[in-house]
Coordinates of C-alpha atoms in Angstrom, one line a residue:
M6 CA -87.9 9.6 -214.7
S7 CA -85.8 9.3 -211.5
V8 CA -83.2 12.0 -210.8
L9 CA -79.8 11.3 -209.2
V10 CA -79.1 14.5 -207.2
D11 CA -75.4 15.5 -207.1
T12 CA -73.7 16.9 -204.0
S13 CA -73.6 20.4 -205.6
V14 CA -77.4 20.5 -205.6
W15 CA -77.9 19.0 -202.2
S16 CA -75.6 21.7 -200.8
L17 CA -77.6 24.5 -202.4
A18 CA -80.9 23.0 -201.4
L19 CA -79.9 22.4 -197.8
R20 CA -78.3 25.8 -197.3
R21 CA -80.1 28.2 -195.0
M22 CA -81.1 31.2 -197.0
K23 CA -82.2 34.6 -195.7
T24 CA -85.1 34.4 -198.1
A25 CA -87.8 31.8 -197.5
T26 CA -86.6 29.5 -200.2
N27 CA -84.3 29.3 -203.2
R28 CA -85.0 27.7 -206.5
W29 CA -82.9 24.6 -205.6
Q30 CA -85.1 24.1 -202.5
E31 CA -88.3 24.5 -204.5
E32 CA -87.1 22.1 -207.2
M33 CA -86.1 19.5 -204.6
R34 CA -89.5 19.8 -202.9
E35 CA -91.1 19.1 -206.2
L36 CA -88.9 16.1 -206.9
V37 CA -89.5 14.8 -203.3
S38 CA -93.3 15.1 -203.8
Q39 CA -93.0 13.1 -207.0
S40 CA -90.7 10.4 -205.3
R41 CA -88.1 11.0 -208.0
I42 CA -85.0 11.6 -206.0
R43 CA -82.2 9.1 -206.0
I44 CA -78.9 9.1 -204.0
I45 CA -75.9 6.9 -203.8
G46 CA -73.5 6.3 -200.8
P47 CA -70.6 8.4 -202.2
I48 CA -72.9 11.4 -202.6
R49 CA -74.4 10.9 -199.1
Q50 CA -70.8 10.8 -197.8
E51 CA -69.9 14.1 -199.6
V52 CA -73.0 15.8 -198.3
L53 CA -72.3 14.8 -194.7
S54 CA -68.6 15.5 -194.9
G55 CA -67.4 18.8 -193.4
I56 CA -70.3 19.3 -191.0
R57 CA -68.6 20.9 -188.0
E58 CA -71.2 20.4 -185.3
R59 CA -72.3 16.9 -184.3
K60 CA -75.9 18.2 -183.8
H61 CA -76.1 19.5 -187.4
F62 CA -74.5 16.3 -188.7
D63 CA -77.1 14.2 -186.9
I64 CA -80.0 16.4 -188.2
L65 CA -78.8 16.2 -191.7
K66 CA -78.1 12.5 -191.5
E67 CA -81.7 12.0 -190.3
R68 CA -83.1 14.1 -193.1
L69 CA -81.1 12.2 -195.7
S70 CA -82.2 8.8 -194.2
V71 CA -85.5 9.0 -196.0
F72 CA -83.6 8.5 -199.3
P73 CA -82.2 5.0 -199.5
D74 CA -78.9 4.5 -201.2
A75 CA -79.2 3.0 -204.7
A76 CA -77.3 -0.3 -205.0
I77 CA -74.0 -0.1 -206.8
L78 CA -72.9 -3.2 -208.6
T79 CA -69.4 -4.3 -209.6
S80 CA -70.5 -3.7 -213.2
D81 CA -71.3 -0.1 -212.3
Y82 CA -67.8 0.5 -211.1
E83 CA -66.4 -1.2 -214.3
R84 CA -68.7 1.0 -216.4
A85 CA -67.5 4.1 -214.5
A86 CA -63.9 3.2 -215.3
E87 CA -64.8 2.8 -219.0
L88 CA -66.5 6.2 -219.0
F89 CA -63.5 7.7 -217.3
N90 CA -61.2 6.3 -220.0
T91 CA -63.5 7.4 -222.9
C92 CA -63.7 10.9 -221.6
R93 CA -60.0 11.1 -220.8
A94 CA -59.1 10.0 -224.3
K95 CA -61.1 13.0 -225.5
G96 CA -59.3 15.4 -223.1
I97 CA -62.1 15.6 -220.5
Q98 CA -61.2 15.0 -216.9
G99 CA -63.5 14.2 -214.0
S100 CA -63.5 12.5 -210.6
H101 CA -64.0 8.9 -210.0
T102 CA -67.2 9.7 -208.2
D103 CA -68.5 11.8 -211.1
F104 CA -68.0 8.9 -213.4
L105 CA -69.7 6.5 -211.0
I106 CA -72.7 8.9 -211.0
C107 CA -72.7 8.8 -214.8
A108 CA -72.5 5.0 -214.8
L109 CA -75.4 4.7 -212.5
A110 CA -77.5 7.2 -214.4
L111 CA -76.9 5.4 -217.6
H112 CA -77.6 2.0 -216.0
H113 CA -80.9 3.1 -214.5
D114 CA -81.9 5.7 -217.2
W115 CA -81.8 8.5 -214.6
E116 CA -81.2 12.2 -215.1
I117 CA -78.4 13.9 -213.2
F118 CA -79.3 17.0 -211.2
T119 CA -76.1 19.0 -210.8
T120 CA -74.6 22.5 -211.0
D121 CA -71.2 21.0 -211.8
S122 CA -70.4 22.1 -215.4
D123 CA -68.1 19.1 -215.9
F124 CA -71.3 17.0 -216.4
Q125 CA -72.1 19.1 -219.5
S126 CA -68.9 17.8 -221.1
F127 CA -69.7 14.3 -220.0
A128 CA -73.2 14.5 -221.5
R129 CA -71.7 15.5 -224.9
I130 CA -69.3 12.5 -224.9
I131 CA -71.1 9.7 -223.1
G132 CA -74.7 10.7 -223.4
V133 CA -75.8 11.1 -219.8
K134 CA -79.1 13.0 -219.3
L135 CA -79.0 16.2 -217.3
Y136 CA -82.0 17.4 -215.3
R137 CA -82.7 21.1 -216.0
I138 CA -84.7 23.6 -214.1

């Protein structure tokens, strides 16, 4: 099953650690070796945002370029709005990007790899699958 990797995990996996690796890096390597990683434009934008030095931005942009953006259809945006409304009616809030991630994961039957605890609430209400390590 493919895995849509959220910004929170990309940030941890790309972080320079004093130790050789961290568990996020190890898991991402495994997913890359299995060709299971998926990304969407809004996540790519979030990962690239806030990079202060142009050199680092260009390096990261090149590293991410091996992962093509999944297509986002009008129906995915509409589904994201429905999911937002469903969760909001039950007192659960989230960002529009979070619900777009959920809509795409449901559409393609992908798991979501995230450290954002909001997705646990979304999973209970709308049934998205979360990737666990």
